[in-house]
XYZ file of N, CA and C in Angstrom:
711
model
N 0.807 -1.231 0.034
C 0.053 0.009 -0.022
C 0.924 1.229 -0.022
N 0.421 2.239 -0.774
C 1.244 3.504 -0.795
C 1.015 4.209 0.542
N 2.040 4.955 0.934
C 2.043 5.760 2.134
C 1.383 7.173 1.944
N 0.991 7.419 0.730
C 0.407 8.754 0.384
C -0.922 8.550 -0.482
N -2.009 9.140 -0.023
C -3.215 8.941 -0.811
C -3.068 9.576 -2.241
N -2.142 10.412 -2.437
C -2.109 11.005 -3.859
C -1.526 10.055 -4.755
N -0.822 8.921 -4.313
C -0.321 7.940 -5.150
C -1.257 6.653 -5.172
N -2.335 6.651 -4.450
C -3.172 5.463 -4.285
C -4.481 5.680 -5.030
N -4.553 5.276 -6.217
C -5.731 5.495 -7.130
C -6.903 4.830 -6.559
N -6.701 3.629 -6.017
C -7.899 2.901 -5.489
C -8.488 3.576 -4.286
N -7.629 4.043 -3.368
C -8.170 4.799 -2.242
C -8.934 6.023 -2.637
N -8.387 6.770 -3.656
C -9.052 7.925 -4.092
C -10.475 7.612 -4.640
N -10.578 6.446 -5.439
C -11.858 6.114 -5.978
C -12.860 5.852 -4.823
N -12.381 5.145 -3.785
C -13.290 4.917 -2.616
C -13.854 6.127 -2.031
N -12.923 7.014 -1.731
C -13.388 8.283 -1.071
C -14.299 9.117 -1.946
N -13.916 9.263 -3.220
C -14.702 10.098 -4.100
C -16.127 9.506 -4.339
N -16.181 8.203 -4.486
C -17.441 7.490 -4.654
C -18.398 7.596 -3.466
N -17.912 7.342 -2.301
C -18.644 7.464 -1.169
C -19.073 8.993 -0.846
N -18.170 9.836 -1.219
C -18.487 11.282 -1.037
C -19.623 11.676 -1.976
N -19.570 11.129 -3.198
C -20.686 11.439 -4.100
C -22.009 10.876 -3.661
N -21.936 9.710 -3.102
C -23.234 9.047 -2.607
C -23.773 9.966 -1.468
N -22.995 10.333 -0.511
C -23.531 11.140 0.561
C -23.992 12.555 0.089
N -23.325 13.065 -0.939
C -23.729 14.343 -1.474
C -25.086 14.233 -2.178
N -25.235 13.188 -2.909
C -26.590 12.936 -3.634
C -27.630 12.768 -2.614
N -27.403 12.065 -1.560
C -28.500 11.790 -0.533
C -28.829 13.121 0.221
N -27.777 13.921 0.413
C -28.041 15.210 1.166
C -28.870 16.119 0.288
N -28.624 16.140 -1.042
C -29.424 16.896 -2.038
C -30.856 16.418 -2.118
N -30.999 15.083 -2.097
C -32.367 14.416 -2.165
C -33.171 14.779 -0.839
N -32.583 14.625 0.239
C -33.276 14.939 1.474
C -33.603 16.463 1.534
N -32.794 17.300 1.117
C -33.030 18.690 1.123
C -34.138 19.090 0.156
N -34.181 18.457 -1.051
C -35.308 18.626 -1.926
C -36.655 18.296 -1.353
N -36.676 17.162 -0.699
C -37.975 16.724 -0.061
C -38.318 17.643 1.097
N -37.263 18.078 1.801
C -37.556 18.969 2.945
C -38.163 20.331 2.406
N -37.649 20.885 1.379
C -38.173 22.128 0.891
C -39.629 21.924 0.346
N -39.902 20.836 -0.264
C -41.240 20.528 -0.666
C -42.233 20.472 0.477
N -41.861 19.734 1.534
C -42.706 19.624 2.664
C -42.902 20.968 3.387
N -41.865 21.715 3.432
C -41.940 23.028 4.244
C -42.819 23.989 3.599
N -43.193 23.806 2.349
C -44.043 24.686 1.615
C -45.521 24.574 1.880
N -45.840 23.495 2.623
C -47.193 23.148 3.002
C -47.531 23.651 4.380
N -48.774 23.887 4.624
C -49.242 24.349 5.925
C -50.347 23.529 6.511
N -50.207 22.956 7.701
C -49.077 23.007 8.504
C -47.911 22.040 8.002
N -46.784 22.228 8.460
C -45.635 21.384 7.939
C -45.801 20.043 8.531
N -45.789 19.007 7.592
C -46.074 17.665 8.127
C -44.892 17.072 8.864
N -45.120 15.999 9.640
C -44.025 15.368 10.396
C -42.879 14.883 9.472
N -43.257 14.443 8.271
C -42.223 13.943 7.319
C -41.125 14.995 6.989
N -41.449 16.279 7.192
C -40.506 17.326 6.918
C -39.345 17.220 7.926
N -39.604 16.851 9.166
C -38.568 16.731 10.159
C -37.659 15.506 9.985
N -38.213 14.436 9.411
C -37.490 13.348 8.989
C -36.451 13.729 7.927
N -36.939 14.446 6.918
C -36.020 14.949 5.896
C -35.008 15.910 6.474
N -35.484 16.715 7.486
C -34.580 17.702 8.116
C -33.399 16.979 8.741
N -33.645 15.871 9.517
C -32.604 15.183 10.160
C -31.690 14.421 9.143
N -32.355 13.854 8.124
C -31.570 13.093 7.050
C -30.624 14.041 6.380
N -31.158 15.228 6.062
C -30.201 16.209 5.384
C -29.066 16.601 6.209
N -29.270 16.798 7.498
C -28.125 17.229 8.316
C -27.203 16.037 8.551
N -27.757 14.887 8.615
C -26.883 13.617 8.800
C -26.010 13.448 7.582
N -26.448 13.453 6.389
C -25.691 13.240 5.159
C -24.709 14.401 5.001
N -25.219 15.645 5.326
C -24.349 16.782 5.180
C -23.163 16.689 6.127
N -23.392 16.121 7.311
C -22.296 15.905 8.348
C -21.267 14.890 7.756
N -21.726 13.914 7.048
C -20.830 12.804 6.512
C -19.914 13.467 5.447
N -20.545 14.364 4.577
C -19.763 15.056 3.569
C -18.709 15.969 4.338
N -19.116 16.710 5.309
C -18.211 17.613 5.905
C -17.033 16.915 6.630
N -17.391 15.815 7.314
C -16.359 15.042 8.035
C -15.392 14.285 7.084
N -15.838 14.015 5.856
C -14.966 13.433 4.886
C -13.948 14.495 4.421
N -14.371 15.641 4.226
C -13.491 16.754 3.757
C -12.750 17.346 4.993
N -13.246 17.415 6.154
C -12.581 17.939 7.271
C -12.665 16.902 8.414
N -11.862 15.956 8.395
C -11.887 14.822 9.350
C -11.871 15.287 10.814
N -12.560 14.382 11.623
C -12.554 14.771 13.110
C -11.155 14.418 13.764
N -11.052 14.849 14.984
C -9.822 14.612 15.667
C -9.444 13.094 15.821
N -8.377 12.827 16.501
C -7.833 11.546 16.546
C -8.797 10.569 17.385
N -8.968 9.417 16.731
C -9.743 8.379 17.426
C -8.870 7.584 18.360
N -9.255 7.614 19.668
C -8.491 6.902 20.646
C -8.429 5.351 20.349
N -9.295 4.852 19.651
C -9.462 3.397 19.334
C -8.797 3.040 17.984
N -8.343 4.002 17.267
C -7.857 3.787 15.921
C -6.358 3.485 15.965
N -5.849 3.091 14.805
C -4.400 2.827 14.720
C -3.550 4.017 14.354
N -2.331 3.899 14.533
C -1.452 5.044 14.266
C -1.447 5.258 12.721
N -1.485 4.174 11.985
C -1.421 4.245 10.530
C -2.721 4.922 10.037
N -3.843 4.579 10.620
C -5.215 5.191 10.275
C -5.173 6.739 10.572
N -4.589 7.063 11.673
C -4.536 8.468 12.039
C -3.695 9.231 11.045
N -2.524 8.670 10.715
C -1.601 9.424 9.764
C -2.232 9.619 8.452
N -2.996 8.470 7.960
C -3.667 8.580 6.734
C -4.755 9.633 6.748
N -5.484 9.704 7.823
C -6.591 10.617 7.965
C -6.108 12.110 7.897
N -4.936 12.353 8.471
C -4.411 13.730 8.424
C -4.127 14.177 6.996
N -3.830 13.265 6.118
C -3.594 13.512 4.733
C -4.908 13.545 3.912
N -5.820 12.777 4.239
C -6.987 12.554 3.456
C -7.809 13.883 3.216
N -8.038 14.573 4.327
C -8.936 15.814 4.139
C -8.232 16.840 3.297
N -6.990 17.170 3.578
C -6.354 18.229 2.727
C -6.227 17.804 1.247
N -5.985 16.530 0.966
C -5.921 16.000 -0.346
C -7.213 16.142 -1.087
N -8.389 15.703 -0.498
C -9.619 15.766 -1.125
C -10.114 17.172 -1.338
N -9.847 18.104 -0.327
C -10.255 19.488 -0.521
C -9.457 20.076 -1.693
N -8.234 19.723 -1.848
C -7.468 20.301 -2.946
C -7.941 19.829 -4.305
N -8.094 18.544 -4.507
C -8.546 18.153 -5.864
C -9.970 18.487 -6.170
N -10.784 18.717 -5.161
C -12.223 19.049 -5.311
C -12.401 20.610 -5.220
N -11.309 21.303 -4.950
C -11.320 22.834 -4.962
C -12.275 23.283 -3.958
N -12.235 22.745 -2.675
C -13.116 23.192 -1.633
C -12.292 24.094 -0.648
N -12.807 25.356 -0.512
C -12.132 26.243 0.398
C -12.631 26.116 1.834
N -11.787 26.644 2.686
C -12.230 26.630 4.107
C -13.459 27.484 4.356
N -13.694 28.491 3.423
C -14.884 29.287 3.600
C -16.102 28.679 3.056
N -16.051 27.383 2.566
C -17.163 26.726 2.095
C -18.257 26.526 3.150
N -19.574 26.639 2.831
C -20.621 26.467 3.789
C -20.647 24.940 4.209
N -19.951 24.030 3.575
C -19.882 22.666 4.044
C -19.170 22.532 5.290
N -18.320 23.505 5.651
C -17.503 23.324 6.834
C -18.318 23.791 8.032
N -19.302 24.630 7.855
C -20.068 25.150 8.974
C -20.868 24.064 9.700
N -20.630 24.011 11.107
C -21.156 22.913 11.866
C -22.140 23.319 12.869
N -22.393 24.627 13.049
C -23.222 25.104 14.169
C -24.582 24.483 14.118
N -25.183 24.521 12.921
C -26.587 23.988 12.887
C -26.672 22.494 13.088
N -25.715 21.787 12.479
C -25.641 20.327 12.623
C -25.326 19.888 14.176
N -24.400 20.621 14.736
C -24.138 20.304 16.171
C -25.325 20.700 17.009
N -26.006 21.782 16.669
C -27.162 22.167 17.466
C -28.284 21.076 17.400
N -28.449 20.469 16.196
C -29.441 19.472 16.064
C -29.088 18.188 16.702
N -27.821 17.775 16.458
C -27.313 16.554 17.021
C -27.335 16.527 18.520
N -26.953 17.662 19.091
C -26.878 17.738 20.582
C -28.047 18.651 21.158
N -29.220 18.465 20.547
C -30.409 19.301 20.924
C -30.762 19.042 22.375
N -30.528 17.864 22.871
C -30.870 17.547 24.328
C -30.060 18.491 25.229
N -28.827 18.671 24.858
C -27.907 19.473 25.673
C -28.380 20.967 25.615
N -28.784 21.385 24.497
C -29.348 22.746 24.458
C -30.680 22.895 25.288
N -31.484 21.875 25.336
C -32.536 21.923 26.235
C -32.145 21.898 27.746
N -31.097 21.159 28.016
C -30.610 21.159 29.397
C -30.243 22.569 29.850
N -29.471 23.280 28.955
C -28.935 24.623 29.286
C -30.105 25.610 29.445
N -31.080 25.456 28.581
C -32.299 26.382 28.699
C -33.129 26.099 30.009
N -33.255 24.806 30.298
C -34.087 24.488 31.527
C -33.460 24.963 32.791
N -32.106 24.761 32.943
C -31.450 25.105 34.164
C -31.277 26.661 34.316
N -31.384 27.347 33.174
C -31.253 28.760 33.176
C -32.552 29.510 33.593
N -33.687 28.854 33.470
C -34.920 29.535 33.644
C -35.235 29.768 35.200
N -35.733 31.010 35.453
C -36.001 31.321 36.828
C -37.372 30.529 37.309
N -37.502 30.256 38.535
C -38.679 29.604 39.012
C -39.376 30.498 40.016
N -40.144 31.505 39.499
C -40.737 32.468 40.477
C -41.839 31.791 41.286
N -41.933 32.221 42.551
C -43.071 31.745 43.334
C -44.317 32.611 43.089
N -45.438 32.109 43.662
C -46.728 32.848 43.455
C -46.610 34.231 44.191
N -45.989 34.193 45.409
C -45.834 35.427 46.043
C -45.042 36.487 45.255
N -43.935 35.995 44.668
C -43.095 36.938 43.811
C -43.808 37.442 42.665
N -44.615 36.594 42.046
C -45.402 37.078 40.872
C -46.497 38.083 41.237
N -47.121 37.800 42.297
C -48.188 38.648 42.754
C -47.610 40.112 43.214
N -46.374 40.012 43.679
C -45.680 41.171 44.069
C -45.145 42.039 42.950
N -45.356 41.504 41.720
C -44.986 42.265 40.527
C -43.654 41.880 39.964
N -43.022 40.750 40.503
C -41.797 40.365 39.981
C -41.987 39.727 38.510
N -41.363 40.178 37.536
C -41.531 39.651 36.236
C -40.071 39.208 35.695
N -39.717 38.013 36.015
C -38.387 37.574 35.536
C -38.347 37.396 34.051
N -37.179 37.479 33.486
C -37.032 37.266 32.059
C -36.803 35.844 31.738
N -37.544 35.334 30.758
C -37.418 33.873 30.363
C -36.682 33.812 28.980
N -35.662 33.131 28.962
C -34.855 32.961 27.732
C -35.692 32.181 26.705
N -35.459 32.518 25.477
C -36.234 31.915 24.340
C -35.756 30.409 24.241
N -36.645 29.463 24.217
C -36.241 28.103 24.121
C -35.550 27.777 22.832
N -34.654 26.772 22.887
C -34.045 26.360 21.582
C -35.099 25.817 20.665
N -34.969 26.187 19.392
C -36.066 25.779 18.456
C -35.358 25.245 17.220
N -36.110 24.374 16.497
C -35.702 23.968 15.183
C -36.843 24.418 14.201
N -36.381 25.335 13.321
C -37.371 25.966 12.429
C -36.949 25.796 10.963
N -37.890 25.749 10.072
C -37.639 25.802 8.617
C -38.363 26.954 8.079
N -37.686 27.807 7.339
C -38.252 29.005 6.640
C -38.020 28.748 5.163
N -39.052 28.183 4.494
C -38.962 27.900 3.072
C -38.873 29.158 2.265
N -39.585 30.211 2.733
C -39.527 31.392 1.970
C -38.142 32.114 1.950
N -37.533 32.130 3.066
C -36.177 32.739 3.243
C -35.123 31.788 2.811
N -35.457 30.483 2.626
C -34.498 29.460 2.318
C -33.421 29.166 3.350
N -33.875 29.116 4.617
C -33.003 28.927 5.806
C -33.580 27.834 6.719
N -32.676 27.175 7.505
C -33.129 26.399 8.577
C -32.414 26.936 9.811
N -33.121 26.814 11.029
C -32.595 27.481 12.152
C -32.622 26.323 13.337
N -31.560 26.291 14.049
C -31.480 25.280 15.155
C -30.758 26.011 16.319
N -31.446 26.133 17.396
C -30.899 26.615 18.599
C -29.961 27.832 18.491
N -30.420 28.868 17.680
C -29.711 30.148 17.547
C -28.781 30.153 16.388
N -28.663 29.148 15.619
C -27.736 29.043 14.467
C -28.555 28.910 13.188
N -28.130 29.671 12.150
C -28.854 29.574 10.888
C -27.967 28.968 9.760
N -28.711 28.311 8.820
C -28.012 27.805 7.633
C -28.761 28.246 6.312
N -28.046 28.854 5.491
C -28.631 29.341 4.209
C -28.671 28.122 3.179
N -29.857 27.626 2.853
C -29.940 26.454 2.034
C -29.605 26.730 0.582
N -29.735 27.941 0.133
C -29.399 28.222 -1.284
C -27.963 28.127 -1.511
N -27.085 28.655 -0.534
C -25.604 28.517 -0.738
C -25.226 27.059 -0.572
N -25.900 26.344 0.336
C -25.534 24.938 0.511
C -25.824 24.116 -0.755
N -27.024 24.309 -1.341
C -27.388 23.590 -2.598
C -26.344 23.845 -3.673
N -25.897 25.061 -3.802
C -24.959 25.410 -4.912
C -23.615 24.764 -4.595
N -23.222 24.754 -3.340
C -21.892 24.054 -3.096
C -22.001 22.496 -3.256
N -23.097 21.946 -2.772
C -23.227 20.476 -2.927
C -23.260 20.073 -4.409
N -24.001 20.865 -5.165
C -24.072 20.600 -6.675
C -22.728 20.712 -7.322
N -21.917 21.762 -6.939
C -20.690 22.009 -7.462
C -19.721 20.819 -7.132
N -19.823 20.427 -5.850
C -19.003 19.405 -5.370
C -19.240 18.000 -6.150
N -20.549 17.775 -6.369
C -20.980 16.514 -7.030
C -20.395 16.519 -8.546
N -20.503 17.683 -9.178
C -20.033 17.830 -10.470
C -18.553 17.658 -10.608
N -17.817 18.152 -9.645
C -16.337 18.042 -9.655
C -15.964 16.519 -9.372
N -16.709 15.876 -8.466
C -16.444 14.451 -8.286
C -16.632 13.648 -9.516
N -17.730 13.904 -10.257
C -18.023 13.174 -11.450
C -17.009 13.430 -12.528
N -16.412 14.624 -12.547
C -15.293 14.899 -13.518
C -14.067 13.927 -13.185
N -13.769 13.813 -11.867
C -12.620 13.059 -11.502
C -12.916 11.556 -11.504
N -14.126 11.145 -11.229
C -14.486 9.746 -11.211
C -15.723 9.563 -11.881
N -15.678 9.466 -13.300
C -16.908 9.418 -14.155
C -17.858 8.253 -13.795
N -17.417 7.128 -13.138
C -18.271 6.074 -12.915
C -19.457 6.435 -11.997
N -19.280 7.432 -11.184
C -20.391 7.751 -10.245
C -21.472 8.456 -10.929
N -21.139 8.972 -12.080
C -22.147 9.701 -12.909
C -23.196 8.833 -13.572
N -22.792 7.541 -13.857
C -23.582 6.664 -14.621
C -24.175 5.487 -13.819
N -23.684 5.314 -12.553
C -24.179 4.179 -11.792
C -24.961 4.684 -10.651
N -25.998 3.911 -10.197
C -26.739 4.252 -8.959
C -25.786 4.495 -7.706
N -26.074 5.356 -6.834
C -25.256 5.636 -5.751
C -24.710 4.535 -4.980
N -25.580 3.653 -4.545
C -25.220 2.467 -3.730
C -24.462 1.466 -4.506
N -24.701 1.300 -5.858
C -23.968 0.283 -6.662
C -22.603 0.880 -6.814
N -22.490 2.091 -7.210
C -21.091 2.710 -7.389
C -20.269 2.593 -6.090
N -20.920 2.822 -4.944
C -20.176 2.766 -3.640
C -19.721 1.209 -3.392
N -20.605 0.306 -3.749
C -20.300 -1.083 -3.560
C -19.048 -1.475 -4.458
N -19.132 -1.048 -5.690
C -18.053 -1.438 -6.552
C -16.724 -0.824 -6.184
N -16.856 0.428 -5.724
C -15.632 1.158 -5.391
C -14.908 0.571 -4.176
N -15.627 -0.119 -3.301
C -15.025 -0.699 -2.132
C -14.701 -2.096 -2.350
N -14.695 -2.607 -3.488
C -14.300 -3.914 -3.827
C -12.780 -4.020 -3.544
N -12.270 -5.252 -3.290
C -10.844 -5.359 -2.991
C -9.966 -4.823 -4.202
N -8.920 -4.141 -3.850
C -8.032 -3.477 -4.902
C -7.257 -4.556 -5.712
N -8.005 -5.396 -6.423
C -7.311 -6.352 -7.312
C -6.826 -5.698 -8.628
N -5.564 -5.936 -8.965
C -5.037 -5.246 -10.154
C -5.909 -5.604 -11.394
N -6.166 -4.660 -12.247
C -6.860 -4.900 -13.460
C -5.935 -5.138 -14.604
N -6.050 -6.332 -15.157
C -5.099 -6.731 -16.265
C -5.628 -6.265 -17.548
N -4.966 -5.448 -18.328
C -5.417 -4.951 -19.628
C -5.491 -6.166 -20.628
N -6.282 -6.048 -21.706
C -6.468 -7.042 -22.641
C -5.132 -7.370 -23.439
N -4.278 -6.361 -23.516
C -3.055 -6.546 -24.343
C -1.922 -6.937 -23.408
N -2.157 -7.307 -22.140
C -1.040 -7.729 -21.270
C -0.620 -9.094 -21.710
N 0.743 -9.390 -21.576
C 1.244 -10.772 -21.904
C 0.801 -11.782 -20.876
N 0.669 -13.016 -21.349
C 0.246 -14.168 -20.502
C 1.379 -14.459 -19.569
N 1.080 -15.301 -18.520
C 2.174 -15.728 -17.481
C 3.073 -16.715 -18.035
N 2.674 -17.537 -19.075
C 3.572 -18.536 -19.588
C 4.790 -17.847 -20.387
N 5.878 -18.491 -20.402
C 7.052 -17.858 -20.884
C 6.920 -17.250 -22.350
N 6.278 -18.018 -23.201
C 6.086 -17.579 -24.588
C 5.090 -16.489 -24.821
N 4.196 -16.341 -23.848
C 3.160 -15.296 -24.023
C 2.077 -15.729 -24.853
N 0.991 -14.946 -25.143
C -0.165 -15.352 -25.880
C 0.192 -15.552 -27.298
N 1.181 -14.788 -27.828
C 1.433 -14.950 -29.310
C 2.122 -16.333 -29.560
N 2.889 -16.781 -28.538
C 3.537 -18.062 -28.732
C 2.489 -19.174 -28.753
N 1.484 -19.032 -27.922
C 0.415 -20.047 -27.774
C -0.386 -20.055 -29.131
N -0.649 -18.880 -29.653
C -1.436 -18.797 -30.918
C -0.586 -19.469 -32.002
N 0.649 -19.207 -32.051
C 1.499 -19.815 -33.112
C 1.546 -21.291 -32.961
N 1.513 -21.780 -31.784
C 1.462 -23.270 -31.565
C 0.207 -23.866 -32.078
N -0.948 -23.199 -31.707
C -2.227 -23.727 -32.164
C -2.336 -23.671 -33.681
N -1.874 -22.669 -34.271
C -1.919 -22.537 -35.817
C -1.095 -23.577 -36.506
N 0.038 -23.895 -35.848
C 0.980 -24.877 -36.440
C 0.356 -26.314 -36.355
N -0.468 -26.545 -35.345
C -1.031 -27.887 -35.216
C -2.455 -27.960 -35.890
N -2.869 -26.888 -36.473
C -4.209 -26.926 -37.119
C -4.256 -27.812 -38.316
N -5.468 -28.542 -38.598
C -5.420 -29.317 -39.821
C -5.150 -28.576 -41.106
N -4.314 -29.266 -41.930
C -4.029 -28.632 -43.177
C -2.768 -27.713 -43.146
N -2.269 -27.594 -41.979
C -1.041 -26.729 -41.760
C 0.217 -27.439 -42.165
N 1.036 -26.844 -42.861
C 2.218 -27.462 -43.224
C 3.100 -27.774 -42.044
N 3.806 -28.988 -42.078
C 4.680 -29.365 -40.980
C 6.066 -29.458 -41.601
N 7.091 -29.785 -40.719
C 8.358 -29.922 -41.132
C 8.595 -31.133 -42.013
N 9.542 -31.016 -42.913
C 9.831 -32.205 -43.876
C 10.546 -33.283 -43.053
N 10.080 -34.521 -43.285
C 10.822 -35.683 -42.652
C 11.512 -36.483 -43.721
N 12.425 -37.357 -43.304
C 13.131 -38.206 -44.246
C 12.091 -39.218 -44.858
N 12.366 -39.465 -46.111
C 11.505 -40.465 -46.793
C 11.849 -41.862 -46.334
């Protein structure tokens, strides 16, 4: 195995194909989310799409900007991961300013229970006597998950995500992947991913020589020489 992802074509194919798969699913979930969000009231299915979109978006982001060191991983895996993110961002022309890197909304949704904890413990608990005496404590706004189809944004616990910019970046990313790995453009997402992760067996070209010493041409010459009607060497009378 190569020590550098830039020299390992098979590894590149695996990463690009799975990245294309997650990008496609993020776009599909977002398309459904926008459709549901335009109805009143917003149906429960919209929130399923909401979570699916953020989940696949998170996979795309972590592929391009890997998480920190895994305490259960190997040293080799860690070294490889430190090279994987920069390499993929370079060939896919993804800048650090890309909306794909923004994690506030995704983290807010994934850790929504923690946001609720903070809101609950921060709320005052006025007594009846305090209320009757005119005490009016301030209550913090609860963390919310909102979809604004008209503005093209989603909101989670104080953080906003502009869906228009996200769609543009996801589509640009998918187009770039298809340029580098054309097979993902013609195969279903899961099939392409399955094929990409097949064992890295060397592909033997049709014009490669055979393993026997004489090669394919020698074998053909032998077959032709033994064919019926083929002249043979003269022998003594």
